[in-house]
Amino acid sequence: MKIYKLGEDVLRKKAQPVAPEAINDEMRALFDEMFVTMTEADGVGLAAPQVGISQRFFVIIADDDVRRVFVNPQIIATSDEVCDFEEGCLSLPGISETITRPAKVTVQALNERGKPFTLEADGLLARVIQHEYDHLDGIVYIDRGDPEFAAKTTEQMRKRQERAQKKEAEKARKAASIAAKLAAKQTKKAEKA
């Protein structure tokens, strides 16, 4: 699956709730695909908007190695105690910043079978839940840090995206040129025959 990068619109939209009846085998296959994408990218969490789907769900495998799916999650409580941790994100590759968040959270959600559950989390799991939950509201972790760093990072990502788009356009132009030359050769061969 493609992982969308900062600067792409889907990451800044508030995601839509999932209808409980939509949690079916097809959606479970999508969760599996997200776990594979996340693992291959060395991530611990992946939210639907990060793969271009503006819906309220995410997947996590934190330090306890348990695969968790959160559909329509709601953080219902956070601790007064906070902690700092250096966060990164698959949508902002190679960039990290120390972010302050509540040390513990309580979240309610539906699992991959559509069954409701409540989870109290602390440590890395609490951090990852909050990080992925933010994605569902169009928030990326740099929004919670130093505003100057966020502005600089956003500009850096914009320039990266521009370079990537130029590269893709050049690749497409070359492919079209090669295809046109091949078609012209085929036409000449057909005319001679």
PDB file of C-alpha atoms in Angstrom:
ATOM      1  CA  MET A   1       0.000   0.000   0.000  1.00  0.00           C
ATOM      2  CA  LYS A   2       1.149   3.540  -0.635  1.00  0.00           C
ATOM      3  CA  ILE A   3       1.902   5.509   2.542  1.00  0.00           C
ATOM      4  CA  TYR A   4       0.762   9.095   2.079  1.00  0.00           C
ATOM      5  CA  LYS A   5       3.215  11.808   3.089  1.00  0.00           C
ATOM      6  CA  LEU A   6       2.737  15.149   4.823  1.00  0.00           C
ATOM      7  CA  GLY A   7       1.436  17.605   2.241  1.00  0.00           C
ATOM      8  CA  GLU A   8      -1.148  15.222   0.792  1.00  0.00           C
ATOM      9  CA  ASP A   9      -4.698  16.374   1.547  1.00  0.00           C
ATOM     10  CA  VAL A  10      -5.998  13.143   3.083  1.00  0.00           C
ATOM     11  CA  LEU A  11      -3.661  13.591   6.078  1.00  0.00           C
ATOM     12  CA  ARG A  12      -5.290  16.898   7.028  1.00  0.00           C
ATOM     13  CA  LYS A  13      -8.943  15.821   6.750  1.00  0.00           C
ATOM     14  CA  LYS A  14     -11.092  14.695   9.663  1.00  0.00           C
ATOM     15  CA  ALA A  15     -11.819  11.041   8.906  1.00  0.00           C
ATOM     16  CA  GLN A  16     -15.373   9.688   8.711  1.00  0.00           C
ATOM     17  CA  PRO A  17     -16.762   7.037  11.106  1.00  0.00           C
ATOM     18  CA  VAL A  18     -17.006   3.451   9.884  1.00  0.00           C
ATOM     19  CA  ALA A  19     -20.493   1.922   9.765  1.00  0.00           C
ATOM     20  CA  PRO A  20     -20.326  -1.138  12.096  1.00  0.00           C
ATOM     21  CA  GLU A  21     -21.872  -3.356   9.389  1.00  0.00           C
ATOM     22  CA  ALA A  22     -18.946  -2.408   7.109  1.00  0.00           C
ATOM     23  CA  ILE A  23     -16.571  -4.398   9.340  1.00  0.00           C
ATOM     24  CA  ASN A  24     -16.539  -7.522   7.182  1.00  0.00           C
ATOM     25  CA  ASP A  25     -14.057  -9.931   5.571  1.00  0.00           C
ATOM     26  CA  GLU A  26     -13.111  -7.331   2.961  1.00  0.00           C
ATOM     27  CA  MET A  27     -12.291  -4.799   5.662  1.00  0.00           C
ATOM     28  CA  ARG A  28     -10.391  -7.407   7.687  1.00  0.00           C
ATOM     29  CA  ALA A  29      -8.272  -8.062   4.572  1.00  0.00           C
ATOM     30  CA  LEU A  30      -7.593  -4.320   4.471  1.00  0.00           C
ATOM     31  CA  PHE A  31      -6.465  -4.400   8.126  1.00  0.00           C
ATOM     32  CA  ASP A  32      -4.113  -7.290   7.268  1.00  0.00           C
ATOM     33  CA  GLU A  33      -2.707  -5.315   4.342  1.00  0.00           C
ATOM     34  CA  MET A  34      -2.134  -2.341   6.649  1.00  0.00           C
ATOM     35  CA  PHE A  35      -0.278  -4.545   9.171  1.00  0.00           C
ATOM     36  CA  VAL A  36       1.993  -5.792   6.358  1.00  0.00           C
ATOM     37  CA  THR A  37       2.614  -2.246   5.067  1.00  0.00           C
ATOM     38  CA  MET A  38       3.314  -0.955   8.578  1.00  0.00           C
ATOM     39  CA  THR A  39       5.674  -3.825   9.436  1.00  0.00           C
ATOM     40  CA  GLU A  40       7.581  -3.548   6.141  1.00  0.00           C
ATOM     41  CA  ALA A  41       8.060   0.185   6.824  1.00  0.00           C
ATOM     42  CA  ASP A  42       9.302  -0.526  10.392  1.00  0.00           C
ATOM     43  CA  GLY A  43       6.316   1.243  11.949  1.00  0.00           C
ATOM     44  CA  VAL A  44       4.372   0.455  15.121  1.00  0.00           C
ATOM     45  CA  GLY A  45       1.085   2.071  14.065  1.00  0.00           C
ATOM     46  CA  LEU A  46      -0.711   3.002  10.851  1.00  0.00           C
ATOM     47  CA  ALA A  47      -3.923   5.003  10.500  1.00  0.00           C
ATOM     48  CA  ALA A  48      -6.337   4.701   7.579  1.00  0.00           C
ATOM     49  CA  PRO A  49      -5.668   8.282   6.332  1.00  0.00           C
ATOM     50  CA  GLN A  50      -1.988   7.357   5.989  1.00  0.00           C
ATOM     51  CA  VAL A  51      -2.957   4.857   3.286  1.00  0.00           C
ATOM     52  CA  GLY A  52      -5.391   7.267   1.616  1.00  0.00           C
ATOM     53  CA  ILE A  53      -8.584   6.121   3.355  1.00  0.00           C
ATOM     54  CA  SER A  54     -10.427   8.901   5.168  1.00  0.00           C
ATOM     55  CA  GLN A  55     -12.095   6.628   7.729  1.00  0.00           C
ATOM     56  CA  ARG A  56     -11.720   6.293  11.500  1.00  0.00           C
ATOM     57  CA  PHE A  57      -9.562   3.238  12.081  1.00  0.00           C
ATOM     58  CA  PHE A  58      -5.952   2.336  12.735  1.00  0.00           C
ATOM     59  CA  VAL A  59      -3.755  -0.677  13.430  1.00  0.00           C
ATOM     60  CA  ILE A  60      -0.993  -1.047  16.019  1.00  0.00           C
ATOM     61  CA  ILE A  61       1.690  -3.526  17.016  1.00  0.00           C
ATOM     62  CA  ALA A  62       3.476  -1.888  19.963  1.00  0.00           C
ATOM     63  CA  ASP A  63       6.203  -3.259  22.218  1.00  0.00           C
ATOM     64  CA  ASP A  64       4.010  -6.171  23.416  1.00  0.00           C
ATOM     65  CA  ASP A  65       3.806  -7.586  19.842  1.00  0.00           C
ATOM     66  CA  VAL A  66      -0.020  -7.796  19.982  1.00  0.00           C
ATOM     67  CA  ARG A  67      -1.857  -6.957  16.737  1.00  0.00           C
ATOM     68  CA  ARG A  68      -4.579  -4.460  17.590  1.00  0.00           C
ATOM     69  CA  VAL A  69      -7.261  -2.923  15.382  1.00  0.00           C
ATOM     70  CA  PHE A  70      -9.154   0.182  16.545  1.00  0.00           C
ATOM     71  CA  VAL A  71     -12.303   1.096  14.587  1.00  0.00           C
ATOM     72  CA  ASN A  72     -14.137   4.326  15.503  1.00  0.00           C
ATOM     73  CA  PRO A  73     -11.889   4.818  18.549  1.00  0.00           C
ATOM     74  CA  GLN A  74     -12.642   7.362  21.261  1.00  0.00           C
ATOM     75  CA  ILE A  75     -10.123   8.371  23.889  1.00  0.00           C
ATOM     76  CA  ILE A  76     -12.352   8.638  26.959  1.00  0.00           C
ATOM     77  CA  ALA A  77      -9.696   9.439  29.587  1.00  0.00           C
ATOM     78  CA  THR A  78      -6.100  10.619  29.812  1.00  0.00           C
ATOM     79  CA  SER A  79      -3.780  10.847  32.807  1.00  0.00           C
ATOM     80  CA  ASP A  80      -2.668  14.146  34.329  1.00  0.00           C
ATOM     81  CA  GLU A  81       0.835  12.703  34.293  1.00  0.00           C
ATOM     82  CA  VAL A  82       2.640  13.443  31.024  1.00  0.00           C
ATOM     83  CA  CYS A  83       5.847  12.160  29.478  1.00  0.00           C
ATOM     84  CA  ASP A  84       8.188  13.191  26.688  1.00  0.00           C
ATOM     85  CA  PHE A  85       9.137  10.822  23.897  1.00  0.00           C
ATOM     86  CA  GLU A  86      10.818  11.208  20.530  1.00  0.00           C
ATOM     87  CA  GLU A  87       8.188  10.459  17.902  1.00  0.00           C
ATOM     88  CA  GLY A  88       8.500   9.711  14.236  1.00  0.00           C
ATOM     89  CA  CYS A  89       5.899   8.925  11.599  1.00  0.00           C
ATOM     90  CA  LEU A  90       5.714   6.882   8.421  1.00  0.00           C
ATOM     91  CA  SER A  91       4.126   9.937   6.754  1.00  0.00           C
ATOM     92  CA  LEU A  92       7.180  12.062   7.662  1.00  0.00           C
ATOM     93  CA  PRO A  93      10.086   9.697   6.922  1.00  0.00           C
ATOM     94  CA  GLY A  94      13.421  10.522   8.522  1.00  0.00           C
ATOM     95  CA  ILE A  95      11.997  13.236  10.790  1.00  0.00           C
ATOM     96  CA  SER A  96      11.521  13.025  14.558  1.00  0.00           C
ATOM     97  CA  GLU A  97      10.741  15.372  17.424  1.00  0.00           C
ATOM     98  CA  THR A  98      10.243  15.047  21.181  1.00  0.00           C
ATOM     99  CA  ILE A  99       6.524  15.350  21.933  1.00  0.00           C
ATOM    100  CA  THR A 100       4.796  15.646  25.327  1.00  0.00           C
ATOM    101  CA  ARG A 101       1.644  13.542  25.748  1.00  0.00           C
ATOM    102  CA  PRO A 102      -0.391  12.054  28.608  1.00  0.00           C
ATOM    103  CA  ALA A 103       1.366   8.975  30.030  1.00  0.00           C
ATOM    104  CA  LYS A 104      -1.847   6.890  30.142  1.00  0.00           C
ATOM    105  CA  VAL A 105      -5.029   6.721  28.095  1.00  0.00           C
ATOM    106  CA  THR A 106      -8.303   4.842  28.139  1.00  0.00           C
ATOM    107  CA  VAL A 107      -9.766   4.171  24.708  1.00  0.00           C
ATOM    108  CA  GLN A 108     -13.011   2.598  23.516  1.00  0.00           C
ATOM    109  CA  ALA A 109     -13.286   1.184  20.002  1.00  0.00           C
ATOM    110  CA  LEU A 110     -14.536  -1.687  17.896  1.00  0.00           C
ATOM    111  CA  ASN A 111     -12.114  -4.519  17.091  1.00  0.00           C
ATOM    112  CA  GLU A 112     -11.615  -6.259  13.715  1.00  0.00           C
ATOM    113  CA  ARG A 113     -14.765  -8.320  14.381  1.00  0.00           C
ATOM    114  CA  GLY A 114     -16.873  -5.241  15.145  1.00  0.00           C
ATOM    115  CA  LYS A 115     -16.975  -6.034  18.875  1.00  0.00           C
ATOM    116  CA  PRO A 116     -16.671  -3.096  21.306  1.00  0.00           C
ATOM    117  CA  PHE A 117     -13.776  -3.030  23.753  1.00  0.00           C
ATOM    118  CA  THR A 118     -12.196  -0.681  26.292  1.00  0.00           C
ATOM    119  CA  LEU A 119      -8.432  -0.579  26.761  1.00  0.00           C
ATOM    120  CA  GLU A 120      -6.361   1.197  29.405  1.00  0.00           C
ATOM    121  CA  ALA A 121      -2.849   1.755  28.085  1.00  0.00           C
ATOM    122  CA  ASP A 122       0.402   3.265  29.259  1.00  0.00           C
ATOM    123  CA  GLY A 123       3.969   3.416  27.964  1.00  0.00           C
ATOM    124  CA  LEU A 124       4.585   3.038  24.236  1.00  0.00           C
ATOM    125  CA  LEU A 125       1.096   1.640  23.582  1.00  0.00           C
ATOM    126  CA  ALA A 126      -0.553   4.771  25.048  1.00  0.00           C
ATOM    127  CA  ARG A 127       1.746   6.963  22.968  1.00  0.00           C
ATOM    128  CA  VAL A 128       1.038   5.098  19.718  1.00  0.00           C
ATOM    129  CA  ILE A 129      -2.738   5.139  20.335  1.00  0.00           C
ATOM    130  CA  GLN A 130      -2.639   8.937  20.771  1.00  0.00           C
ATOM    131  CA  HIS A 131      -0.410   9.408  17.725  1.00  0.00           C
ATOM    132  CA  GLU A 132      -2.647   7.307  15.451  1.00  0.00           C
ATOM    133  CA  TYR A 133      -5.826   8.789  16.941  1.00  0.00           C
ATOM    134  CA  ASP A 134      -4.532  12.253  15.978  1.00  0.00           C
ATOM    135  CA  HIS A 135      -4.266  11.101  12.341  1.00  0.00           C
ATOM    136  CA  LEU A 136      -8.036  10.494  12.355  1.00  0.00           C
ATOM    137  CA  ASP A 137      -8.557  14.183  13.165  1.00  0.00           C
ATOM    138  CA  GLY A 138      -6.099  15.476  10.540  1.00  0.00           C
ATOM    139  CA  ILE A 139      -3.374  16.119  13.125  1.00  0.00           C
ATOM    140  CA  VAL A 140       0.243  15.033  12.675  1.00  0.00           C
ATOM    141  CA  TYR A 141       2.610  14.792  15.628  1.00  0.00           C
ATOM    142  CA  ILE A 142       4.631  17.884  14.669  1.00  0.00           C
ATOM    143  CA  ASP A 143       1.462  19.931  15.316  1.00  0.00           C
ATOM    144  CA  ARG A 144       1.906  19.081  19.009  1.00  0.00           C
ATOM    145  CA  GLY A 145       5.531  20.234  19.171  1.00  0.00           C
ATOM    146  CA  ASP A 146       7.510  23.378  18.435  1.00  0.00           C
ATOM    147  CA  PRO A 147       5.593  25.556  15.901  1.00  0.00           C
ATOM    148  CA  GLU A 148       8.835  26.666  14.233  1.00  0.00           C
ATOM    149  CA  PHE A 149       9.934  23.051  13.763  1.00  0.00           C
ATOM    150  CA  ALA A 150       6.467  22.204  12.381  1.00  0.00           C
ATOM    151  CA  ALA A 151       6.604  25.064   9.845  1.00  0.00           C
ATOM    152  CA  LYS A 152      10.135  24.128   8.759  1.00  0.00           C
ATOM    153  CA  THR A 153       9.217  20.429   8.467  1.00  0.00           C
ATOM    154  CA  THR A 154       6.044  21.181   6.493  1.00  0.00           C
ATOM    155  CA  GLU A 155       8.066  23.273   4.025  1.00  0.00           C
ATOM    156  CA  GLN A 156      10.724  20.552   3.777  1.00  0.00           C
ATOM    157  CA  MET A 157       8.064  17.929   3.039  1.00  0.00           C
ATOM    158  CA  ARG A 158       6.413  20.216   0.444  1.00  0.00           C
ATOM    159  CA  LYS A 159       9.733  20.542  -1.398  1.00  0.00           C
ATOM    160  CA  ARG A 160      10.291  16.769  -1.217  1.00  0.00           C
ATOM    161  CA  GLN A 161       6.857  16.191  -2.691  1.00  0.00           C
ATOM    162  CA  GLU A 162       7.488  18.685  -5.504  1.00  0.00           C
ATOM    163  CA  ARG A 163      10.758  16.923  -6.391  1.00  0.00           C
ATOM    164  CA  ALA A 164       9.027  13.535  -6.356  1.00  0.00           C
ATOM    165  CA  GLN A 165       6.232  14.835  -8.609  1.00  0.00           C
ATOM    166  CA  LYS A 166       8.761  16.277 -11.080  1.00  0.00           C
ATOM    167  CA  LYS A 167      10.605  12.952 -11.109  1.00  0.00           C
ATOM    168  CA  GLU A 168       7.345  11.067 -11.759  1.00  0.00           C
ATOM    169  CA  ALA A 169       6.353  13.475 -14.542  1.00  0.00           C
ATOM    170  CA  GLU A 170       9.772  13.035 -16.191  1.00  0.00           C
ATOM    171  CA  LYS A 171       9.466   9.248 -15.894  1.00  0.00           C
ATOM    172  CA  ALA A 172       5.997   9.358 -17.479  1.00  0.00           C
ATOM    173  CA  ARG A 173       7.264  11.634 -20.286  1.00  0.00           C
ATOM    174  CA  LYS A 174      10.142   9.233 -21.045  1.00  0.00           C
ATOM    175  CA  ALA A 175       7.808   6.208 -20.995  1.00  0.00           C
ATOM    176  CA  ALA A 176       5.392   7.965 -23.369  1.00  0.00           C
ATOM    177  CA  SER A 177       8.273   8.869 -25.695  1.00  0.00           C
ATOM    178  CA  ILE A 178       9.529   5.275 -25.764  1.00  0.00           C
ATOM    179  CA  ALA A 179       5.988   3.978 -26.366  1.00  0.00           C
ATOM    180  CA  ALA A 180       5.534   6.441 -29.257  1.00  0.00           C
ATOM    181  CA  LYS A 181       8.843   5.352 -30.859  1.00  0.00           C
ATOM    182  CA  LEU A 182       7.905   1.670 -30.525  1.00  0.00           C
ATOM    183  CA  ALA A 183       4.478   2.340 -32.032  1.00  0.00           C
ATOM    184  CA  ALA A 184       6.116   4.197 -34.951  1.00  0.00           C
ATOM    185  CA  LYS A 185       8.472   1.231 -35.559  1.00  0.00           C
ATOM    186  CA  GLN A 186       5.535  -1.198 -35.486  1.00  0.00           C
ATOM    187  CA  THR A 187       3.632   0.988 -37.974  1.00  0.00           C
ATOM    188  CA  LYS A 188       6.654   1.063 -40.328  1.00  0.00           C
ATOM    189  CA  LYS A 189       7.026  -2.724 -40.090  1.00  0.00           C
ATOM    190  CA  ALA A 190       3.322  -3.182 -40.829  1.00  0.00           C
ATOM    191  CA  GLU A 191       3.530  -0.846 -43.838  1.00  0.00           C
ATOM    192  CA  LYS A 192       6.512  -2.766 -45.273  1.00  0.00           C
ATOM    193  CA  ALA A 193       4.754  -6.093 -44.805  1.00  0.00           C
TER     194      ALA A 193
END
